[in-house]
Coordinates of C-alpha atoms in Angstrom, one line a residue:
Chain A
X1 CA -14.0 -3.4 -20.3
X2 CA -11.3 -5.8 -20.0
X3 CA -7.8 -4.2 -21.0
X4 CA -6.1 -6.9 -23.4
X5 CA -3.1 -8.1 -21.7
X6 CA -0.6 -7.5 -24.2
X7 CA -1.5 -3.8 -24.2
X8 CA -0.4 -4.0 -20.4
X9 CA 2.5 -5.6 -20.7
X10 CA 3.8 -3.5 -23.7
X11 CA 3.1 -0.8 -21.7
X12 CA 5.8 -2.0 -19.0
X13 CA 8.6 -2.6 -21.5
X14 CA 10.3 0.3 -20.6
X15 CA 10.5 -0.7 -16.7
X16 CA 11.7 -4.1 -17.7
X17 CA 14.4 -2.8 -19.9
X18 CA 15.7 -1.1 -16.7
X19 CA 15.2 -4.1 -14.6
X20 CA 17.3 -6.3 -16.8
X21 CA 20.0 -3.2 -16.7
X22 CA 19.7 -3.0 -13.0
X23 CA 20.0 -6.6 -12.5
X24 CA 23.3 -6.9 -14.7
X25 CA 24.8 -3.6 -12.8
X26 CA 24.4 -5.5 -9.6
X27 CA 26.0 -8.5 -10.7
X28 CA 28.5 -5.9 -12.3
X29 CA 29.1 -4.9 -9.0
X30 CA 29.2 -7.3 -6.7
X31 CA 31.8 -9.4 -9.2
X32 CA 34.1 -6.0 -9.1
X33 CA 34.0 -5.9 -5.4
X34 CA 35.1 -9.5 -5.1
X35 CA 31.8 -11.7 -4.4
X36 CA 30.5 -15.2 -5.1
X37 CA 27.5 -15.4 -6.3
X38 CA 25.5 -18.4 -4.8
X39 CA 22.1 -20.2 -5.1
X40 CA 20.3 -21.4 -2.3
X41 CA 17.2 -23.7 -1.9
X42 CA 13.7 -22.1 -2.3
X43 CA 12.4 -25.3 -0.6
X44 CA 12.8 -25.0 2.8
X45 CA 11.6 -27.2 5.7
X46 CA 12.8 -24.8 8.2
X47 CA 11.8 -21.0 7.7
X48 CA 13.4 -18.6 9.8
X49 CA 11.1 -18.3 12.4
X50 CA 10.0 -14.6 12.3
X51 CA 7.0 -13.4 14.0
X52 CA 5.4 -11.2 11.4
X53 CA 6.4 -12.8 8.3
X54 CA 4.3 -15.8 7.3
X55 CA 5.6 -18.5 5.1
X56 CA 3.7 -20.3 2.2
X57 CA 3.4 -23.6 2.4
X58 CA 4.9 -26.5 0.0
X59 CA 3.7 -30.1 -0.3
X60 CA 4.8 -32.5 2.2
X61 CA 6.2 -30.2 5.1
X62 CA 8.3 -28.0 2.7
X63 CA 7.7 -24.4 2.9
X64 CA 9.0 -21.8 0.3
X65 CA 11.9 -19.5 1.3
X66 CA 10.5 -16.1 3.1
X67 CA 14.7 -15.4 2.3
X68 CA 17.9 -17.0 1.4
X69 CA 19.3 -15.5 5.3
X70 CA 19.8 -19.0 6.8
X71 CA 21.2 -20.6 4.3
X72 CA 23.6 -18.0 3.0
X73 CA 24.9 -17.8 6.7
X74 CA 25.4 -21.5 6.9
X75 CA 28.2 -20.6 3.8
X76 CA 29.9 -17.9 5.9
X77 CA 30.2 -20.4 8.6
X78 CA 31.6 -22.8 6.2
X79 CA 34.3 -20.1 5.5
X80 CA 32.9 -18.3 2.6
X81 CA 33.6 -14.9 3.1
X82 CA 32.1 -12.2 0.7
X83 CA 28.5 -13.8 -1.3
X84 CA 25.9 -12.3 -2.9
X85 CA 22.1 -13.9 -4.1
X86 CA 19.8 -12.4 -6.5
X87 CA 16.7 -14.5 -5.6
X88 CA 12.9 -15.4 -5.1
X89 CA 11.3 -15.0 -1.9
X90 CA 8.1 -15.5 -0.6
X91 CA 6.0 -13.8 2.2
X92 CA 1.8 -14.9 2.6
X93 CA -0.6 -12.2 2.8
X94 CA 1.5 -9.2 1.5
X95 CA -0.1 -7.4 -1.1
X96 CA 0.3 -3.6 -2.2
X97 CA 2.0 -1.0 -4.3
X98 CA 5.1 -1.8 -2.7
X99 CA 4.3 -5.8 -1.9
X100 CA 3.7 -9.3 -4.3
X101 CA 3.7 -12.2 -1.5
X102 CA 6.4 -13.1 -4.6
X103 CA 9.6 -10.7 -5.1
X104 CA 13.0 -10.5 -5.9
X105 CA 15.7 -9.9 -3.0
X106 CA 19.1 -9.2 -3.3
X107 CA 21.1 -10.3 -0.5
X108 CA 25.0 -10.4 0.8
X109 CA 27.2 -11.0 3.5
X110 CA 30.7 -9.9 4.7
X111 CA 32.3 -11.6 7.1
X112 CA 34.7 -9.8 9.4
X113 CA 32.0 -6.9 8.8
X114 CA 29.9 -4.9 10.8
X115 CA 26.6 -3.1 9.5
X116 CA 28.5 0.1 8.4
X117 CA 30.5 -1.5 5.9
X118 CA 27.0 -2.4 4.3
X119 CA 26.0 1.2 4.9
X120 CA 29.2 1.6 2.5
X121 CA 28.2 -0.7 -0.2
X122 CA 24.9 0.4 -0.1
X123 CA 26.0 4.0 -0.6
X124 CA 28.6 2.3 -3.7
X125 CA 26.1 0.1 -5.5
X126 CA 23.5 3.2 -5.4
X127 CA 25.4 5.7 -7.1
X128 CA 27.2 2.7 -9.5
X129 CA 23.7 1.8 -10.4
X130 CA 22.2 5.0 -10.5
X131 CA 24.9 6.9 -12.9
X132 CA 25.0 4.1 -15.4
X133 CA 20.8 4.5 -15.6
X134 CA 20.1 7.4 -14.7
X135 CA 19.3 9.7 -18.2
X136 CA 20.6 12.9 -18.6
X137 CA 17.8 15.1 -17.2
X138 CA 18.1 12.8 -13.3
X139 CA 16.3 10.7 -11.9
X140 CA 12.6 11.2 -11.0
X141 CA 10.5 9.3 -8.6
X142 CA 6.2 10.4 -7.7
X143 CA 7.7 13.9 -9.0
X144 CA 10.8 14.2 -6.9
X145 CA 14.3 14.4 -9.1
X146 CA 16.4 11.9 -6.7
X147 CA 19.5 12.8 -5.5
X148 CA 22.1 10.1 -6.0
X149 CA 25.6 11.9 -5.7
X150 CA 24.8 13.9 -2.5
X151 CA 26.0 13.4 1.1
X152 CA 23.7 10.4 2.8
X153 CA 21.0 11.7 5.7
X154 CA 22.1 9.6 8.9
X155 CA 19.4 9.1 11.6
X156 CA 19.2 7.2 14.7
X157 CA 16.0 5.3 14.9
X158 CA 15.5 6.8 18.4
X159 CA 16.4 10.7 16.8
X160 CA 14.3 9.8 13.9
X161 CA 11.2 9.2 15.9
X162 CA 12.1 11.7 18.5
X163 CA 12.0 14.4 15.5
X164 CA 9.1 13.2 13.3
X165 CA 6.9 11.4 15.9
X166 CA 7.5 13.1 18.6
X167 CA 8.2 10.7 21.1
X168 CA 11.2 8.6 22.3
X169 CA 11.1 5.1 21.8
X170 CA 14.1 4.2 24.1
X171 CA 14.8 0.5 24.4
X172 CA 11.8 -1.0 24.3
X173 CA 8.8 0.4 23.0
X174 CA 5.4 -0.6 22.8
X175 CA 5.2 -2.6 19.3
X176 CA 1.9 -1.3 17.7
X177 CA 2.8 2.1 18.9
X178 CA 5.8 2.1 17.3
X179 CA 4.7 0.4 14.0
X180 CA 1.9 2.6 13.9
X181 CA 4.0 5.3 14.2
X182 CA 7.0 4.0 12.0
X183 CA 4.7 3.6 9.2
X184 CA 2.6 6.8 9.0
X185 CA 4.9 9.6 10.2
X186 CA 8.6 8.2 10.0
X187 CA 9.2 6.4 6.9
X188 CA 7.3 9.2 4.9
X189 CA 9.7 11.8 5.8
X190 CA 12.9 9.8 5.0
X191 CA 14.9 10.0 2.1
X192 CA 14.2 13.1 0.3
X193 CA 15.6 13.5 -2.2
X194 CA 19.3 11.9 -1.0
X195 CA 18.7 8.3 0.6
X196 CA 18.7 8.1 4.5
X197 CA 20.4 5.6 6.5
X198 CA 18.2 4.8 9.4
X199 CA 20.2 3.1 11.9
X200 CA 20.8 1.4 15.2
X201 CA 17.1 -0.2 16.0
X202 CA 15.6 -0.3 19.7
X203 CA 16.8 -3.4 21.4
X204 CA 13.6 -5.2 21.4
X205 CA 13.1 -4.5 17.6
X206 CA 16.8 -6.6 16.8
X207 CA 15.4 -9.3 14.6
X208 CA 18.6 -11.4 14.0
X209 CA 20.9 -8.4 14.6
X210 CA 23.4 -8.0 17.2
X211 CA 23.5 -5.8 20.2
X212 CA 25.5 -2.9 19.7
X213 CA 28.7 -2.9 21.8
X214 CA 29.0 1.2 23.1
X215 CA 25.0 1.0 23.4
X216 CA 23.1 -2.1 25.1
X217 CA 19.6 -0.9 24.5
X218 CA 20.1 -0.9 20.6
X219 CA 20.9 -3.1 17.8
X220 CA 23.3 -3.1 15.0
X221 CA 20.6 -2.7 12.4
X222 CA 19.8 -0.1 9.1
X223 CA 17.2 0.1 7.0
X224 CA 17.8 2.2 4.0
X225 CA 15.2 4.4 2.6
X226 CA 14.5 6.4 -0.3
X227 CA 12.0 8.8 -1.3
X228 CA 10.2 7.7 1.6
X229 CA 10.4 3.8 0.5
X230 CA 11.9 1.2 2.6
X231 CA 14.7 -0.4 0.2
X232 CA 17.0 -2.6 2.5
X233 CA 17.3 -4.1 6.0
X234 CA 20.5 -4.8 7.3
X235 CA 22.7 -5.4 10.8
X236 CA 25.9 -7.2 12.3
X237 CA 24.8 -10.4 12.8
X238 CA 24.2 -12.0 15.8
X239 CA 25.9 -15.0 16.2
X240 CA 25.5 -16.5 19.5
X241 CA 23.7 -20.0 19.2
X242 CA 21.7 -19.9 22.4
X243 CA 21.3 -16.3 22.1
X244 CA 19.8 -16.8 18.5
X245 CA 17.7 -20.5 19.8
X246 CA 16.1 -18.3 22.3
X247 CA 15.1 -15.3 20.2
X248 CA 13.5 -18.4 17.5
X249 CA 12.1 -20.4 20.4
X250 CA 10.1 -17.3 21.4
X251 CA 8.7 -16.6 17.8
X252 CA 8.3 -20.2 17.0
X253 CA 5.9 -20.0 20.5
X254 CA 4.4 -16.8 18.9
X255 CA 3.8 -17.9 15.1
X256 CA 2.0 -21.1 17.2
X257 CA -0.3 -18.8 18.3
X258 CA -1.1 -16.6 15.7
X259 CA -0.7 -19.1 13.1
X260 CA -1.8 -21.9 14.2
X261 CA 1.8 -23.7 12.8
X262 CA 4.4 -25.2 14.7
X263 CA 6.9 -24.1 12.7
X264 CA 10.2 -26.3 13.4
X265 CA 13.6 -24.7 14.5
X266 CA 16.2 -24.5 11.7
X267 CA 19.0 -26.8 13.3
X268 CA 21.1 -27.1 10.8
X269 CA 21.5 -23.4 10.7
X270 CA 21.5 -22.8 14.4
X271 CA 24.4 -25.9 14.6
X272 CA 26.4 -23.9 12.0
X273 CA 26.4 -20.8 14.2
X274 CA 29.0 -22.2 16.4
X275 CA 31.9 -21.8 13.7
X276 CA 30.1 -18.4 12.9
X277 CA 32.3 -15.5 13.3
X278 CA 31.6 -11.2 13.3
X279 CA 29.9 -10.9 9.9
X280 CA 27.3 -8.5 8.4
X281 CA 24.3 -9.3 6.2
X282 CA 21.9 -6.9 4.0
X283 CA 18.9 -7.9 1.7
X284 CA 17.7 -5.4 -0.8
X285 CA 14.3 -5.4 -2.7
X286 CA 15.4 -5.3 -5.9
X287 CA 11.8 -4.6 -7.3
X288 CA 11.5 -1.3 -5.1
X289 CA 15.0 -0.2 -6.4
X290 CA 14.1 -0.7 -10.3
X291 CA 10.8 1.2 -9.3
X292 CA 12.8 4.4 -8.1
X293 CA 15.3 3.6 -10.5
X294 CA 12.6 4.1 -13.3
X295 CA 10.0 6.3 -12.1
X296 CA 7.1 3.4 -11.4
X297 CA 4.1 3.8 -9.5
X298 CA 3.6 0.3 -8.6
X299 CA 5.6 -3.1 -7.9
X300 CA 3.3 -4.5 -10.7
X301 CA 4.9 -2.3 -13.3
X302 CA 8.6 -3.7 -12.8
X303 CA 7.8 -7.7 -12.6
X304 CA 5.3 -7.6 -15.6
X305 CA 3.1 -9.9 -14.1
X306 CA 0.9 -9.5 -11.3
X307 CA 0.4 -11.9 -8.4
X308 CA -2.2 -14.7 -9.3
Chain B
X1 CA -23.8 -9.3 8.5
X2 CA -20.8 -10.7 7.4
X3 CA -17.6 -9.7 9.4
X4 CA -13.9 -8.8 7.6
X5 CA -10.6 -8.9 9.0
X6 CA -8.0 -6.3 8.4
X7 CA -6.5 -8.5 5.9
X8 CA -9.6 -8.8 3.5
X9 CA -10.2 -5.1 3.2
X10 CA -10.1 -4.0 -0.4
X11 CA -10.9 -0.2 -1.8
X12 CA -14.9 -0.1 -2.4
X13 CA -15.3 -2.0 1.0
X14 CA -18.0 -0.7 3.0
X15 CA -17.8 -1.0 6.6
X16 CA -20.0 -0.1 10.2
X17 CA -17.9 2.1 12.4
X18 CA -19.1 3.6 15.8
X19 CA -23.1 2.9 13.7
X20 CA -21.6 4.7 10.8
X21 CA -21.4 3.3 7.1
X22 CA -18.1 3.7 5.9
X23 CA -16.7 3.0 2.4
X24 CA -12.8 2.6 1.6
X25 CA -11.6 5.4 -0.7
X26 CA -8.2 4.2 -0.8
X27 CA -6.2 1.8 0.6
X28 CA -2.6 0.8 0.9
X29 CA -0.7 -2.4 2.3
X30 CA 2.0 -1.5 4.8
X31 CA 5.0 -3.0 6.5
X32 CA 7.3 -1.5 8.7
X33 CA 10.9 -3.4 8.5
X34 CA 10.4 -6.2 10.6
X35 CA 7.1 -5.2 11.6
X36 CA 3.7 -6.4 11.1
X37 CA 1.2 -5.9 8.3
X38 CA -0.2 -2.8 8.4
X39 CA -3.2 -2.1 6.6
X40 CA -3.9 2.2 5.7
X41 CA -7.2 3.1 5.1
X42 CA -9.0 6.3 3.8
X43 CA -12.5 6.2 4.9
X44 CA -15.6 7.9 3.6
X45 CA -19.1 8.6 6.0
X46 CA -21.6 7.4 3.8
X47 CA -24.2 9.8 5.4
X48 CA -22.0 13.1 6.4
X49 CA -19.5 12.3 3.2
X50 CA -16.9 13.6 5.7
X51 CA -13.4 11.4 5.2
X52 CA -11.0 10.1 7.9
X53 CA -7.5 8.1 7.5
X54 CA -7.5 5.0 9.9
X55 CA -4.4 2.5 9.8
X56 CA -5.9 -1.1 11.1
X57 CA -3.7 -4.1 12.2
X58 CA -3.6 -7.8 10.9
X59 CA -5.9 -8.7 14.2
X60 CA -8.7 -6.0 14.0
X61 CA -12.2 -7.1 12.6
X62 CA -14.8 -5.0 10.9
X63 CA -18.7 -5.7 10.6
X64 CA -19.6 -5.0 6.8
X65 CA -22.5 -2.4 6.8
X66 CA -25.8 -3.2 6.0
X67 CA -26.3 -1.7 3.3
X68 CA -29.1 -2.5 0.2
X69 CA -30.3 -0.6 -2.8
X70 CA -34.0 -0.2 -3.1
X71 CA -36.3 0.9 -6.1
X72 CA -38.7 3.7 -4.9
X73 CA -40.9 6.1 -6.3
X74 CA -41.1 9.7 -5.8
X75 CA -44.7 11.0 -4.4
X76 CA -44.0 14.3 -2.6
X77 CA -42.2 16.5 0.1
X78 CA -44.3 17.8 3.2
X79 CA -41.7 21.0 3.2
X80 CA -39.6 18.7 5.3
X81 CA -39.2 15.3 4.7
X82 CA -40.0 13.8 1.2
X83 CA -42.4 10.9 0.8
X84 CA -41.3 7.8 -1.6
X85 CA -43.1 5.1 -2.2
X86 CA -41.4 1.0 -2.5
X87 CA -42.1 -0.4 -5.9
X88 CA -41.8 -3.7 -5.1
X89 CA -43.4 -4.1 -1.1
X90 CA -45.5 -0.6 -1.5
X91 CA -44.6 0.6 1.7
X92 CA -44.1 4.4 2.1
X93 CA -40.7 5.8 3.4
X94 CA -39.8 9.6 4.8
X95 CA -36.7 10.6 3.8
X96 CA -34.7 13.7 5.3
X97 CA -33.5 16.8 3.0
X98 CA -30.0 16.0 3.8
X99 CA -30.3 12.3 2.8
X100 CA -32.0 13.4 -0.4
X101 CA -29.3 16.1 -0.7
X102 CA -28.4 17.7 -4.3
X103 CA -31.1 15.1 -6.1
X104 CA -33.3 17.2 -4.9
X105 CA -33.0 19.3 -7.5
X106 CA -34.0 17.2 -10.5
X107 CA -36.7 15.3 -8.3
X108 CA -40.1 15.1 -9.6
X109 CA -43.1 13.5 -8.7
X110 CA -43.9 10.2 -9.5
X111 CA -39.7 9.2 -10.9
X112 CA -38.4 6.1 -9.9
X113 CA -34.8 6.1 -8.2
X114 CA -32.8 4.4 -6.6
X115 CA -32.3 4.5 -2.8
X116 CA -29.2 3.5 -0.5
X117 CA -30.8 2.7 2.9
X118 CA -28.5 1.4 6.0
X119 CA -30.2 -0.7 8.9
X120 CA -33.1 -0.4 6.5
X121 CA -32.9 3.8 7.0
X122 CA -32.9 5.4 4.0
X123 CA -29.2 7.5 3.9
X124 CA -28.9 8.5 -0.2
X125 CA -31.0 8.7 -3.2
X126 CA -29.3 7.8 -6.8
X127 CA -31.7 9.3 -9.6
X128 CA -31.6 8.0 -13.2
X129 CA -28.2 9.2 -15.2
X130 CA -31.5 11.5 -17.4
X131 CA -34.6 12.7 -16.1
X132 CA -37.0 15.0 -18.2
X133 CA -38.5 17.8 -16.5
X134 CA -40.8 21.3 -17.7
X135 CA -39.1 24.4 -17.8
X136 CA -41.9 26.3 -15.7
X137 CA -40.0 30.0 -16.7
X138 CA -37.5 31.5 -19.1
X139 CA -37.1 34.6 -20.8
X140 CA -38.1 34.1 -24.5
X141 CA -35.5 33.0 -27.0
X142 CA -34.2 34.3 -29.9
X143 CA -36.2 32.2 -33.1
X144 CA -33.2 30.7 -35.3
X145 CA -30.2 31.4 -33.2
X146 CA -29.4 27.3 -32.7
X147 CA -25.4 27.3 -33.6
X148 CA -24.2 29.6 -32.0
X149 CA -24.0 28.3 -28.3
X150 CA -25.3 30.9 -26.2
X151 CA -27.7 30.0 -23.6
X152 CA -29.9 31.2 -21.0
X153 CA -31.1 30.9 -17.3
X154 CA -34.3 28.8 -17.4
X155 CA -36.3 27.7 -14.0
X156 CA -37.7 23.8 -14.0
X157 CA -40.7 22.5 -12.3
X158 CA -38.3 21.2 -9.3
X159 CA -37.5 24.9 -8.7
X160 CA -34.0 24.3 -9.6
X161 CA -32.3 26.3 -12.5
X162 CA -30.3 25.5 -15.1
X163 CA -28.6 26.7 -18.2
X164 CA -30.5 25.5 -21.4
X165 CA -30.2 27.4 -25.1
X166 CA -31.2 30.1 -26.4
X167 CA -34.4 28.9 -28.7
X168 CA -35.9 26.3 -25.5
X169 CA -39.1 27.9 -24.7
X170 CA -41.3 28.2 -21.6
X171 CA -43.9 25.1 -21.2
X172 CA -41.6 22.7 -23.3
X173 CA -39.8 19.8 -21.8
X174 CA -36.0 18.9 -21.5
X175 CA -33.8 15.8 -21.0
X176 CA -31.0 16.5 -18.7
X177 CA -27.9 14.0 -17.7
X178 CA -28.0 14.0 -13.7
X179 CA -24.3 13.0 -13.0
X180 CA -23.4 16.7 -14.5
X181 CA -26.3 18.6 -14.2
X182 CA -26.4 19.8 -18.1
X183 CA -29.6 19.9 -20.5
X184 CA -28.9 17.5 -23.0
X185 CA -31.7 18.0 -25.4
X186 CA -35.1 19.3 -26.1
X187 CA -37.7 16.7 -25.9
X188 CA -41.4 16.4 -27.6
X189 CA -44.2 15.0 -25.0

């Protein structure tokens, strides 16, 4: 028997009603600590070129924004300095309790920053948002009571791996290994029941993040997890143009391959990345926050609406 | 044979691995970071019932198994294999006591059920959700006593026994709901 759709939606009210709080906190936030909040194009004929993220296509050579990265950076380099974005994105062929190939991403940018000033305001807008929702009896996620006020858990991605895998990735490990790996026996263990900073990526997994200074083989990159759940991504930016053409060149040649699209590199931004100075970006799934925020079991419960 | 890729497995998908048929029991989407897709699996043998975890990526491909439902009627067991007979081509099939498993128990000759076969091997047997069968033995009930709930051990003409109340008598014949294994209710032939 088909369930009558307003019986499923009524049913969510409650997570909505936290999601609309958790969205104002943000904004709360973000305006306390200084930002501008900016809008960015969803249209987008230039994705960021990332090998495992696939971009849904537009009409006429548009694609829709897998993130509002680029373009946010193209503001820093115009001398913007602290912005925020509470946004759409859109990612093909991602689909599960913790993915719609439609979400909501926070994102923001510091200039003059480095990744553990993020690991900062993560740590701020977490408790901020969590003691003005959470109700009296705590915070409960699949069972666990979350811990909001305690001391941060700290991991290297190489100690992480080395103490729940069993194995050292060093620089450069072999990728399925390591996502294999990442997904069934690391993630899992982090972030119970205070959230975990996992930090400073293998080299070859730097994305768009710079190499740390002290350490050549690893990148100035976090993820942040809770109860297990991957909640944020984060790193000090790189921001050497031919460094950053070569890294997109090689996934461009990639995505070409497994794709089947030339995707086209994003000039615009990678021209803006010569009057880019040291900054730091994050982007948050705000979806997976409201979920631990309010005790869902699934991604459908907080966005009302499943994907089509 | 149709042939899936990682990305089109669902739960309820049933799959050939290593000449196995396998059915997804659960399933979760996965993404490590920056990472590719990921795609969790819990898997169920068909045959053994035994289940494994397997995480696949985007790339991997799966043949679907072969699998079809086939209406056959029951004519006998040797003392090792049982006999059934196709309803629709009338060809004869021997099925194993272990492919046959628990259904032995409410099987009688001559019922019509419903059987899973693989590469055209017969690997399960689904019976009706009731059968009726004889009770072959009991120990007499007491006349009268209906409300009161209490049963007894009675022995059917599969050899299997159950639990039926108290005024059900030797010789008569009872309807009994095969998903729980429960009498349900006398029945006049």
């Amino acid at each position: 028997m088909e369930t009558d759709e307003r019986v499923v939606l009524r049913s969510r009210r409650r997570f909505l009603e936290i999601r609309c709080r958790v969205l104002r906190l943000i904004r709360a936030f973000f305006e306390s600590e200084g930002f501008l909040e900016v809008q960015t194009p969803l249209l987008t004929a230039a994705p960021a070129p990332e090998v495992h993220i696939r971009p849904l296509r537009a009409e006429s050579g548009l694609f829709l924004s897998t993130s509002p990265e680029l373009h946010m950076k193209r503001l820093l380099a115009a001398g913007f300095e602290k912005i925020f974005q509470i946004t759409r994105s859109f990612r093909g062929g991602e689909r599960g309790k913790l993915h719609h190939p439609e979400f909501t991403i926070l994102e923001w940018y510091r200039s003059g920053a480095s990744y553990k000033d993020l690991q900062q305001d993560c740590k701020n807008l977490t408790r901020f948002t969590c003691r003005a929702v959470a109700p009296e009896a705590g915070l409960y996620f699949r069972g666990l009571r979350l811990d909001f006020e305690g001391r941060w858990e700290h991991f290297s991605v190489r100690e992480a791996f080395r103490r729940y895998a069993g194995w050292d990735p060093g620089p450069d490990p072999d990728q399925d290994r390591f996502d294999l790996d990442m997904v069934e026996k690391v993630e899992p263990s982090l972030g119970f029941p205070v959230p975990c900073i996992l930090e400073d990526y293998p080299k070859s997994q730097a994305a768009l993040a710079r190499i740390k200074q002290e350490d050549p083989e690893a990148a100035e990159r976090f993820e942040l997890f809770w109860a297990g759940i991957e909640l944020a991504n984060g790193f000090s930016e790189l921001t050497d143009p031919l460094e950053q053409r070569a890294r997109f060149q090689s996934a461009i040649a990639k995505k070409k391959e497994m794709e089947g699209i030339g995707y086209p590199l994003p000039d615009a931004f990678l021209k803006s990345l010569e009057h880019l100075g040291p900054c730091a970006g994050i982007a948050l799934g705000v979806d997976r926050f409201v979920m631990l925020l309010s005790g869902a079991e699934t991604i459908d419960d907080v966005v009302a609406f499943e994907p089509e | 044979m149709a042939v899936l890729t990682a990305g089109e497995l669902r739960k309820g998908s049933k799959l050939e691995i290593d000449g196995d048929p396998y059915l997804i029991v659960d399933f979760e989407f996965s993404k490590p970071g920056k990472g590719q897709s990921l795609y969790r699996c819990r898997l169920k043998n068909m045959i053994t019932g035994t289940q494994l975890d397997r995480t696949y990526r985007s790339g991997d491909k799966f043949n679907t198994a072969d699998l079809e439902e086939q209406q056959m009627q029951y004519l006998y067991s040797d003392g090792e294999n049982y006999h059934l007979m196709n309803t629709s081509s009338f060809e004869q099939i021997e099925m194993s006591a272990d492919a046959v498993g628990d259904a032995s128990s409410f099987l009688s000759e001559n019922l019509v059920v419903s059987v899973l076969l693989f590469d055209g091997k017969p690997i399960g047997l689904t019976l009706p959700n009731f059968v009726e069968l004889k009770i072959v033995a009991s120990a007499p009930g007491i006349k009268g006593d209906t409300a009161s709930g209490a049963t007894k051990t009675a022995t059917l003409e599969t050899g299997h026994v159950i639990q039926v109340p108290l005024f059900v008598e030797e010789g008569e014949t009872v309807r009994i709901d095969t998903r729980t294994g429960q009498y349900v209710e006398r029945v006049k032939v």
